[in-house]
PDB file of C-alpha atoms and ligand atoms in Angstrom:
ATOM      1  CA  UNK A   1      -0.066   0.454  -0.070  1.00  0.00           C
ATOM      2  CA  UNK A   2       0.618   3.653  -0.661  1.00  0.00           C
ATOM      3  CA  UNK A   3       1.458   6.111   2.369  1.00  0.00           C
ATOM      4  CA  UNK A   4      -1.660   8.216   0.679  1.00  0.00           C
ATOM      5  CA  UNK A   5      -3.543   4.675   0.265  1.00  0.00           C
ATOM      6  CA  UNK A   6      -2.414   4.181   3.806  1.00  0.00           C
ATOM      7  CA  UNK A   7      -3.209   7.636   5.024  1.00  0.00           C
ATOM      8  CA  UNK A   8      -7.111   7.823   3.454  1.00  0.00           C
ATOM      9  CA  UNK A   9      -7.833   3.988   5.634  1.00  0.00           C
ATOM     10  CA  UNK A  10      -6.586   6.122   8.306  1.00  0.00           C
ATOM     11  CA  UNK A  11      -9.078   9.340   7.966  1.00  0.00           C
ATOM     12  CA  UNK A  12     -11.956   6.976   7.596  1.00  0.00           C
ATOM     13  CA  UNK A  13     -11.183   5.400  10.741  1.00  0.00           C
ATOM     14  CA  UNK A  14     -10.373   8.392  12.556  1.00  0.00           C
ATOM     15  CA  UNK A  15     -13.984   9.685  11.716  1.00  0.00           C
ATOM     16  CA  UNK A  16     -15.958   8.174  13.364  1.00  0.00           C
ATOM     17  CA  UNK A  17     -14.044   7.619  16.584  1.00  0.00           C
ATOM     18  CA  UNK A  18     -15.678   9.305  19.803  1.00  0.00           C
ATOM     19  CA  UNK A  19     -12.471  11.389  21.935  1.00  0.00           C
ATOM     20  CA  UNK A  20     -11.528   9.711  25.205  1.00  0.00           C
ATOM     21  CA  UNK A  21     -13.567  11.447  27.984  1.00  0.00           C
ATOM     22  CA  UNK A  22     -12.154  13.946  29.241  1.00  0.00           C
ATOM     23  CA  UNK A  23     -11.834  12.196  32.963  1.00  0.00           C
ATOM     24  CA  UNK A  24     -11.112   8.398  34.178  1.00  0.00           C
ATOM     25  CA  UNK A  25     -12.712   6.531  37.463  1.00  0.00           C
ATOM     26  CA  UNK A  26      -9.940   7.742  39.610  1.00  0.00           C
ATOM     27  CA  UNK A  27     -11.090  11.739  38.810  1.00  0.00           C
ATOM     28  CA  UNK A  28      -7.393  12.154  36.410  1.00  0.00           C
ATOM     29  CA  UNK A  29      -7.316  13.993  33.354  1.00  0.00           C
ATOM     30  CA  UNK A  30      -4.232  12.412  31.849  1.00  0.00           C
ATOM     31  CA  UNK A  31      -3.764   8.584  31.954  1.00  0.00           C
ATOM     32  CA  UNK A  32      -2.217   6.118  30.500  1.00  0.00           C
ATOM     33  CA  UNK A  33      -3.821   2.476  29.142  1.00  0.00           C
ATOM     34  CA  UNK A  34      -2.172  -0.246  26.856  1.00  0.00           C
ATOM     35  CA  UNK A  35      -5.407  -2.665  26.290  1.00  0.00           C
ATOM     36  CA  UNK A  36      -9.129  -0.891  25.100  1.00  0.00           C
ATOM     37  CA  UNK A  37     -10.731  -2.162  28.406  1.00  0.00           C
ATOM     38  CA  UNK A  38     -10.994   1.972  29.867  1.00  0.00           C
ATOM     39  CA  UNK A  39      -9.531   2.084  33.657  1.00  0.00           C
ATOM     40  CA  UNK A  40      -7.779  -1.250  33.289  1.00  0.00           C
ATOM     41  CA  UNK A  41      -4.251  -3.435  32.481  1.00  0.00           C
ATOM     42  CA  UNK A  42      -1.220  -1.264  33.340  1.00  0.00           C
ATOM     43  CA  UNK A  43      -0.179   1.835  33.119  1.00  0.00           C
ATOM     44  CA  UNK A  44       2.982   3.779  32.111  1.00  0.00           C
ATOM     45  CA  UNK A  45       5.300   2.073  34.727  1.00  0.00           C
ATOM     46  CA  UNK A  46       5.652  -0.449  32.031  1.00  0.00           C
ATOM     47  CA  UNK A  47       7.718   2.043  30.540  1.00  0.00           C
ATOM     48  CA  UNK A  48      10.395   2.614  33.074  1.00  0.00           C
ATOM     49  CA  UNK A  49      11.728   6.017  34.742  1.00  0.00           C
ATOM     50  CA  UNK A  50      10.644   8.528  32.053  1.00  0.00           C
ATOM     51  CA  UNK A  51      11.653  11.620  33.142  1.00  0.00           C
ATOM     52  CA  UNK A  52      13.607  13.557  31.030  1.00  0.00           C
ATOM     53  CA  UNK A  53      13.713  10.831  28.422  1.00  0.00           C
ATOM     54  CA  UNK A  54      12.873  11.093  24.809  1.00  0.00           C
ATOM     55  CA  UNK A  55       9.931   9.166  23.628  1.00  0.00           C
ATOM     56  CA  UNK A  56       7.810   8.808  19.896  1.00  0.00           C
ATOM     57  CA  UNK A  57       5.029   6.987  19.677  1.00  0.00           C
ATOM     58  CA  UNK A  58       3.961   5.438  16.347  1.00  0.00           C
ATOM     59  CA  UNK A  59       0.402   5.400  16.108  1.00  0.00           C
ATOM     60  CA  UNK A  60      -0.430   7.888  18.477  1.00  0.00           C
ATOM     61  CA  UNK A  61      -4.299   8.744  17.526  1.00  0.00           C
ATOM     62  CA  UNK A  62      -5.694  11.886  19.467  1.00  0.00           C
ATOM     63  CA  UNK A  63      -2.566  12.020  21.709  1.00  0.00           C
ATOM     64  CA  UNK A  64      -3.965  10.965  24.954  1.00  0.00           C
ATOM     65  CA  UNK A  65      -1.130   8.312  26.371  1.00  0.00           C
ATOM     66  CA  UNK A  66       1.094  10.351  24.833  1.00  0.00           C
ATOM     67  CA  UNK A  67      -0.031  14.051  26.558  1.00  0.00           C
ATOM     68  CA  UNK A  68       0.147  11.825  29.675  1.00  0.00           C
ATOM     69  CA  UNK A  69       4.023  10.748  29.635  1.00  0.00           C
ATOM     70  CA  UNK A  70       4.502  14.442  28.789  1.00  0.00           C
ATOM     71  CA  UNK A  71       2.883  14.901  32.284  1.00  0.00           C
ATOM     72  CA  UNK A  72       5.440  12.649  33.695  1.00  0.00           C
ATOM     73  CA  UNK A  73       8.588  14.575  32.431  1.00  0.00           C
ATOM     74  CA  UNK A  74       9.139  12.984  29.242  1.00  0.00           C
ATOM     75  CA  UNK A  75       9.983  15.041  26.298  1.00  0.00           C
ATOM     76  CA  UNK A  76       7.571  13.074  23.698  1.00  0.00           C
ATOM     77  CA  UNK A  77       7.173  13.115  19.617  1.00  0.00           C
ATOM     78  CA  UNK A  78       3.622  11.362  18.547  1.00  0.00           C
ATOM     79  CA  UNK A  79       3.210  10.405  14.723  1.00  0.00           C
ATOM     80  CA  UNK A  80       0.319   9.457  13.270  1.00  0.00           C
ATOM     81  CA  UNK A  81      -0.605   8.847   9.626  1.00  0.00           C
ATOM     82  CA  UNK A  82      -3.590  10.450   9.343  1.00  0.00           C
ATOM     83  CA  UNK A  83      -3.650  14.785   9.913  1.00  0.00           C
ATOM     84  CA  UNK A  84      -7.104  14.501  11.702  1.00  0.00           C
ATOM     85  CA  UNK A  85      -6.014  13.535  14.377  1.00  0.00           C
ATOM     86  CA  UNK A  86      -2.491  15.254  14.827  1.00  0.00           C
ATOM     87  CA  UNK A  87      -4.930  18.251  14.357  1.00  0.00           C
ATOM     88  CA  UNK A  88      -7.612  16.211  17.437  1.00  0.00           C
ATOM     89  CA  UNK A  89      -4.211  16.054  19.368  1.00  0.00           C
ATOM     90  CA  UNK A  90      -2.756  19.194  19.176  1.00  0.00           C
ATOM     91  CA  UNK A  91      -6.451  21.118  19.858  1.00  0.00           C
ATOM     92  CA  UNK A  92      -6.785  18.377  22.852  1.00  0.00           C
ATOM     93  CA  UNK A  93      -2.760  18.300  24.284  1.00  0.00           C
ATOM     94  CA  UNK A  94      -0.891  21.015  22.507  1.00  0.00           C
ATOM     95  CA  UNK A  95      -0.641  23.787  25.249  1.00  0.00           C
ATOM     96  CA  UNK A  96       0.962  21.108  27.742  1.00  0.00           C
ATOM     97  CA  UNK A  97       5.077  21.487  27.624  1.00  0.00           C
ATOM     98  CA  UNK A  98       7.325  18.589  25.887  1.00  0.00           C
ATOM     99  CA  UNK A  99       4.890  16.733  23.846  1.00  0.00           C
ATOM    100  CA  UNK A 100       4.873  17.629  19.977  1.00  0.00           C
ATOM    101  CA  UNK A 101       2.412  15.841  17.653  1.00  0.00           C
ATOM    102  CA  UNK A 102       3.511  14.994  14.107  1.00  0.00           C
ATOM    103  CA  UNK A 103       1.533  14.351  10.868  1.00  0.00           C
ATOM    104  CA  UNK A 104       4.019  10.907   8.896  1.00  0.00           C
ATOM    105  CA  UNK A 105       4.036   7.496   8.109  1.00  0.00           C
ATOM    106  CA  UNK A 106       6.127   4.877  10.543  1.00  0.00           C
ATOM    107  CA  UNK A 107       8.646   3.275   8.152  1.00  0.00           C
ATOM    108  CA  UNK A 108       8.742   6.497   6.031  1.00  0.00           C
ATOM    109  CA  UNK A 109       9.954   8.605   8.804  1.00  0.00           C
ATOM    110  CA  UNK A 110      12.043   6.869  10.611  1.00  0.00           C
ATOM    111  CA  UNK A 111      13.787   5.623   7.345  1.00  0.00           C
ATOM    112  CA  UNK A 112      14.766   9.248   6.926  1.00  0.00           C
ATOM    113  CA  UNK A 113      15.010  10.606  10.751  1.00  0.00           C
ATOM    114  CA  UNK A 114      18.241  11.085  12.232  1.00  0.00           C
ATOM    115  CA  UNK A 115      16.732  11.261  16.105  1.00  0.00           C
ATOM    116  CA  UNK A 116      17.416   8.222  19.203  1.00  0.00           C
ATOM    117  CA  UNK A 117      14.644   7.461  21.692  1.00  0.00           C
ATOM    118  CA  UNK A 118      14.950   6.144  24.714  1.00  0.00           C
ATOM    119  CA  UNK A 119      10.935   4.884  24.467  1.00  0.00           C
ATOM    120  CA  UNK A 120       9.501   4.041  21.150  1.00  0.00           C
ATOM    121  CA  UNK A 121       5.998   2.323  21.991  1.00  0.00           C
ATOM    122  CA  UNK A 122       2.800   1.648  19.893  1.00  0.00           C
ATOM    123  CA  UNK A 123      -0.961   1.112  21.391  1.00  0.00           C
ATOM    124  CA  UNK A 124      -3.118  -0.163  18.840  1.00  0.00           C
ATOM    125  CA  UNK A 125      -0.905   1.773  16.225  1.00  0.00           C
ATOM    126  CA  UNK A 126       2.099   1.398  13.604  1.00  0.00           C
ATOM    127  CA  UNK A 127       3.321  -1.675  15.068  1.00  0.00           C
ATOM    128  CA  UNK A 128       0.175  -3.851  14.486  1.00  0.00           C
ATOM    129  CA  UNK A 129      -0.660  -2.483  10.995  1.00  0.00           C
ATOM    130  CA  UNK A 130       3.066  -2.523   9.942  1.00  0.00           C
ATOM    131  CA  UNK A 131       5.563  -5.183   7.945  1.00  0.00           C
ATOM    132  CA  UNK A 132       7.547  -6.383  11.236  1.00  0.00           C
ATOM    133  CA  UNK A 133      11.129  -6.847   9.083  1.00  0.00           C
ATOM    134  CA  UNK A 134      10.316  -3.936   7.786  1.00  0.00           C
ATOM    135  CA  UNK A 135       9.226  -2.265  10.600  1.00  0.00           C
ATOM    136  CA  UNK A 136      11.410  -3.286  13.738  1.00  0.00           C
ATOM    137  CA  UNK A 137      14.960  -2.879  12.313  1.00  0.00           C
ATOM    138  CA  UNK A 138      13.641   0.532  12.135  1.00  0.00           C
ATOM    139  CA  UNK A 139      13.195   0.922  15.661  1.00  0.00           C
ATOM    140  CA  UNK A 140      16.009  -0.932  16.696  1.00  0.00           C
ATOM    141  CA  UNK A 141      17.916   1.727  14.748  1.00  0.00           C
ATOM    142  CA  UNK A 142      16.242   4.247  16.852  1.00  0.00           C
ATOM    143  CA  UNK A 143      16.546   3.206  19.785  1.00  0.00           C
ATOM    144  CA  UNK A 144      19.021   4.848  22.043  1.00  0.00           C
ATOM    145  CA  UNK A 145      21.546   3.044  23.857  1.00  0.00           C
ATOM    146  CA  UNK A 146      20.014   1.264  26.945  1.00  0.00           C
ATOM    147  CA  UNK A 147      16.378   2.868  25.410  1.00  0.00           C
ATOM    148  CA  UNK A 148      13.265  -0.334  25.663  1.00  0.00           C
ATOM    149  CA  UNK A 149       9.821  -0.820  23.149  1.00  0.00           C
ATOM    150  CA  UNK A 150       6.649  -1.643  24.133  1.00  0.00           C
ATOM    151  CA  UNK A 151       3.759  -2.329  21.790  1.00  0.00           C
ATOM    152  CA  UNK A 152       0.733  -4.380  22.503  1.00  0.00           C
ATOM    153  CA  UNK A 153      -1.921  -4.849  20.233  1.00  0.00           C
ATOM    154  CA  UNK A 154      -5.899  -7.104  20.896  1.00  0.00           C
ATOM    155  CA  UNK A 155      -4.960 -11.001  21.491  1.00  0.00           C
ATOM    156  CA  UNK A 156      -4.297 -12.795  18.417  1.00  0.00           C
ATOM    157  CA  UNK A 157      -6.947 -15.198  19.159  1.00  0.00           C
ATOM    158  CA  UNK A 158      -9.400 -12.526  20.108  1.00  0.00           C
ATOM    159  CA  UNK A 159      -9.066 -10.527  17.334  1.00  0.00           C
ATOM    160  CA  UNK A 160     -11.543  -9.915  15.246  1.00  0.00           C
ATOM    161  CA  UNK A 161     -11.121 -10.943  10.808  1.00  0.00           C
ATOM    162  CA  UNK A 162     -11.331  -9.441   9.583  1.00  0.00           C
ATOM    163  CA  UNK A 163      -9.435  -5.858  10.879  1.00  0.00           C
ATOM    164  CA  UNK A 164     -11.672  -3.637  10.993  1.00  0.00           C
ATOM    165  CA  UNK A 165      -9.623  -0.785  11.898  1.00  0.00           C
ATOM    166  CA  UNK A 166      -9.529   0.362   8.179  1.00  0.00           C
ATOM    167  CA  UNK A 167      -8.914  -0.972   4.906  1.00  0.00           C
ATOM    168  CA  UNK A 168      -4.601  -1.845   5.655  1.00  0.00           C
ATOM    169  CA  UNK A 169      -3.362  -5.233   6.845  1.00  0.00           C
ATOM    170  CA  UNK A 170      -2.541  -6.094   9.573  1.00  0.00           C
ATOM    171  CA  UNK A 171      -0.560  -8.544  11.664  1.00  0.00           C
ATOM    172  CA  UNK A 172      -1.953 -10.652  14.257  1.00  0.00           C
ATOM    173  CA  UNK A 173       1.429 -12.202  15.716  1.00  0.00           C
ATOM    174  CA  UNK A 174       1.492 -13.928  19.701  1.00  0.00           C
ATOM    175  CA  UNK A 175       3.856 -13.163  22.101  1.00  0.00           C
ATOM    176  CA  UNK A 176       6.179 -15.847  20.993  1.00  0.00           C
ATOM    177  CA  UNK A 177       5.956 -15.330  17.471  1.00  0.00           C
ATOM    178  CA  UNK A 178       7.408 -11.191  18.120  1.00  0.00           C
ATOM    179  CA  UNK A 179       9.957 -12.250  20.941  1.00  0.00           C
ATOM    180  CA  UNK A 180      11.362 -14.164  17.952  1.00  0.00           C
ATOM    181  CA  UNK A 181      11.174 -11.357  15.125  1.00  0.00           C
ATOM    182  CA  UNK A 182      12.478  -8.786  18.075  1.00  0.00           C
ATOM    183  CA  UNK A 183      15.267 -10.592  18.696  1.00  0.00           C
ATOM    184  CA  UNK A 184      16.073 -11.635  14.578  1.00  0.00           C
ATOM    185  CA  UNK A 185      15.933  -7.991  14.330  1.00  0.00           C
ATOM    186  CA  UNK A 186      18.555  -7.995  16.873  1.00  0.00           C
ATOM    187  CA  UNK A 187      17.347  -6.341  20.218  1.00  0.00           C
ATOM    188  CA  UNK A 188      19.626  -7.950  23.666  1.00  0.00           C
ATOM    189  CA  UNK A 189      16.178  -9.563  24.997  1.00  0.00           C
ATOM    190  CA  UNK A 190      12.342  -9.241  24.559  1.00  0.00           C
ATOM    191  CA  UNK A 191       9.048 -10.055  26.527  1.00  0.00           C
ATOM    192  CA  UNK A 192       5.136 -10.493  25.979  1.00  0.00           C
ATOM    193  CA  UNK A 193       2.504 -11.017  28.806  1.00  0.00           C
ATOM    194  CA  UNK A 194      -0.835 -11.384  28.138  1.00  0.00           C
ATOM    195  CA  UNK A 195      -3.677  -9.049  29.582  1.00  0.00           C
ATOM    196  CA  UNK A 196      -6.513 -10.465  30.722  1.00  0.00           C
ATOM    197  CA  UNK A 197      -9.649  -8.033  29.577  1.00  0.00           C
ATOM    198  CA  UNK A 198     -11.768  -6.434  32.899  1.00  0.00           C
ATOM    199  CA  UNK A 199     -13.216  -9.705  35.176  1.00  0.00           C
ATOM    200  CA  UNK A 200     -11.857 -12.451  32.780  1.00  0.00           C
ATOM    201  CA  UNK A 201     -13.837 -10.868  30.310  1.00  0.00           C
ATOM    202  CA  UNK A 202     -13.984  -9.297  26.657  1.00  0.00           C
ATOM    203  CA  UNK A 203     -10.707  -8.845  24.265  1.00  0.00           C
ATOM    204  CA  UNK A 204      -7.584  -9.654  25.769  1.00  0.00           C
ATOM    205  CA  UNK A 205      -4.399  -7.715  25.600  1.00  0.00           C
ATOM    206  CA  UNK A 206      -0.944  -8.286  23.611  1.00  0.00           C
ATOM    207  CA  UNK A 207       1.806  -6.154  25.795  1.00  0.00           C
ATOM    208  CA  UNK A 208       5.443  -6.771  24.313  1.00  0.00           C
ATOM    209  CA  UNK A 209       8.023  -5.242  25.048  1.00  0.00           C
ATOM    210  CA  UNK A 210      12.353  -4.882  24.210  1.00  0.00           C
ATOM    211  CA  UNK A 211      15.130  -3.986  25.100  1.00  0.00           C
ATOM    212  CA  UNK A 212      18.657  -1.856  22.651  1.00  0.00           C
TER     213      UNK A 212
HETATM  214  C1  SAM B   1      -6.827   1.990  17.130  1.00  0.00           C
HETATM  215  S1  SAM B   1      -5.266   3.722  16.535  1.00  0.00           S
HETATM  216  C2  SAM B   1      -4.910   3.916  17.649  1.00  0.00           C
HETATM  217  C3  SAM B   1      -4.749   4.754  18.579  1.00  0.00           C
HETATM  218  C4  SAM B   1      -3.922   5.478  19.736  1.00  0.00           C
HETATM  219  N1  SAM B   1      -2.349   4.237  20.235  1.00  0.00           N
HETATM  220  C5  SAM B   1      -4.770   5.140  20.895  1.00  0.00           C
HETATM  221  O1  SAM B   1      -4.674   3.588  21.727  1.00  0.00           O
HETATM  222  O2  SAM B   1      -5.565   4.973  20.462  1.00  0.00           O
HETATM  223  C6  SAM B   1      -4.591   3.465  15.254  1.00  0.00           C
HETATM  224  C7  SAM B   1      -3.628   4.634  15.338  1.00  0.00           C
HETATM  225  O3  SAM B   1      -2.083   3.821  14.296  1.00  0.00           O
HETATM  226  C8  SAM B   1      -2.110   5.326  13.038  1.00  0.00           C
HETATM  227  N2  SAM B   1      -1.389   4.763  12.195  1.00  0.00           N
HETATM  228  C9  SAM B   1      -2.000   3.317  11.696  1.00  0.00           C
HETATM  229  N3  SAM B   1      -0.768   2.377  10.649  1.00  0.00           N
HETATM  230  C10 SAM B   1       0.252   3.756  10.873  1.00  0.00           C
HETATM  231  C11 SAM B   1       1.494   3.912  10.090  1.00  0.00           C
HETATM  232  N4  SAM B   1       1.573   3.036   9.480  1.00  0.00           N
HETATM  233  N5  SAM B   1       2.010   5.309  10.346  1.00  0.00           N
HETATM  234  C12 SAM B   1       2.065   6.085  10.920  1.00  0.00           C
HETATM  235  N6  SAM B   1       0.626   5.908  11.817  1.00  0.00           N
HETATM  236  C13 SAM B   1      -0.370   4.937  11.923  1.00  0.00           C
HETATM  237  C14 SAM B   1      -3.285   5.252  13.085  1.00  0.00           C
HETATM  238  O4  SAM B   1      -4.055   6.969  12.016  1.00  0.00           O
HETATM  239  C15 SAM B   1      -4.773   5.374  14.013  1.00  0.00           C
HETATM  240  O5  SAM B   1      -4.003   6.592  14.681  1.00  0.00           O
END
């Protein structure tokens, strides 16, 4: 698929999305969620200490997870292929310091940026929808020494088929397959976990981490 076709598909997806609510159940104005269930599962602690670290999100959507990391003192860049998502993220979170949103396709951008990041992550984002043999080496290349990548998507056994998200290919790999690929593409160590839905119900989430 060309970048133009990917953009059209994700603009179609973005059109009907409802914005994340203003406050979560705990009353917080910003928070991090790796799963598709509200107020559920692990938070940003998965990424380690964030203060002063440089962070890149691939497929940042409306920017709600990344904005939370900026409030914790990280220097954050959000990348999304859909210009309307970037616009929504800036409109909602653009006032926060240390936070930048930009429009671009993950492979295209990583192939040309000289920047290194301490953390590169994706929540149901570009990693799920991009050929891993192309994207993972670029993510490894963009990682500073001691850096970490992390990403989540619906556990493959629970993912609706075909992909309802857009007319783009989805890479429904299981944890073992991701770990094999990550190690093959130069990560020193990789691990995965499956997060059950609330009360054991609803789609489970696969969460993968890998270290430089
Ligand atoms: C399912 S949404 C998730 C958005 C956000 N991470 C969240 O959790 O709300 C997937 C996002 O990834 C973006 N995306 C998909 N493929 C991409 C790519 N190759 N490069 C950059 N962004 C991409 C889409 O535009 C969309 O905003």
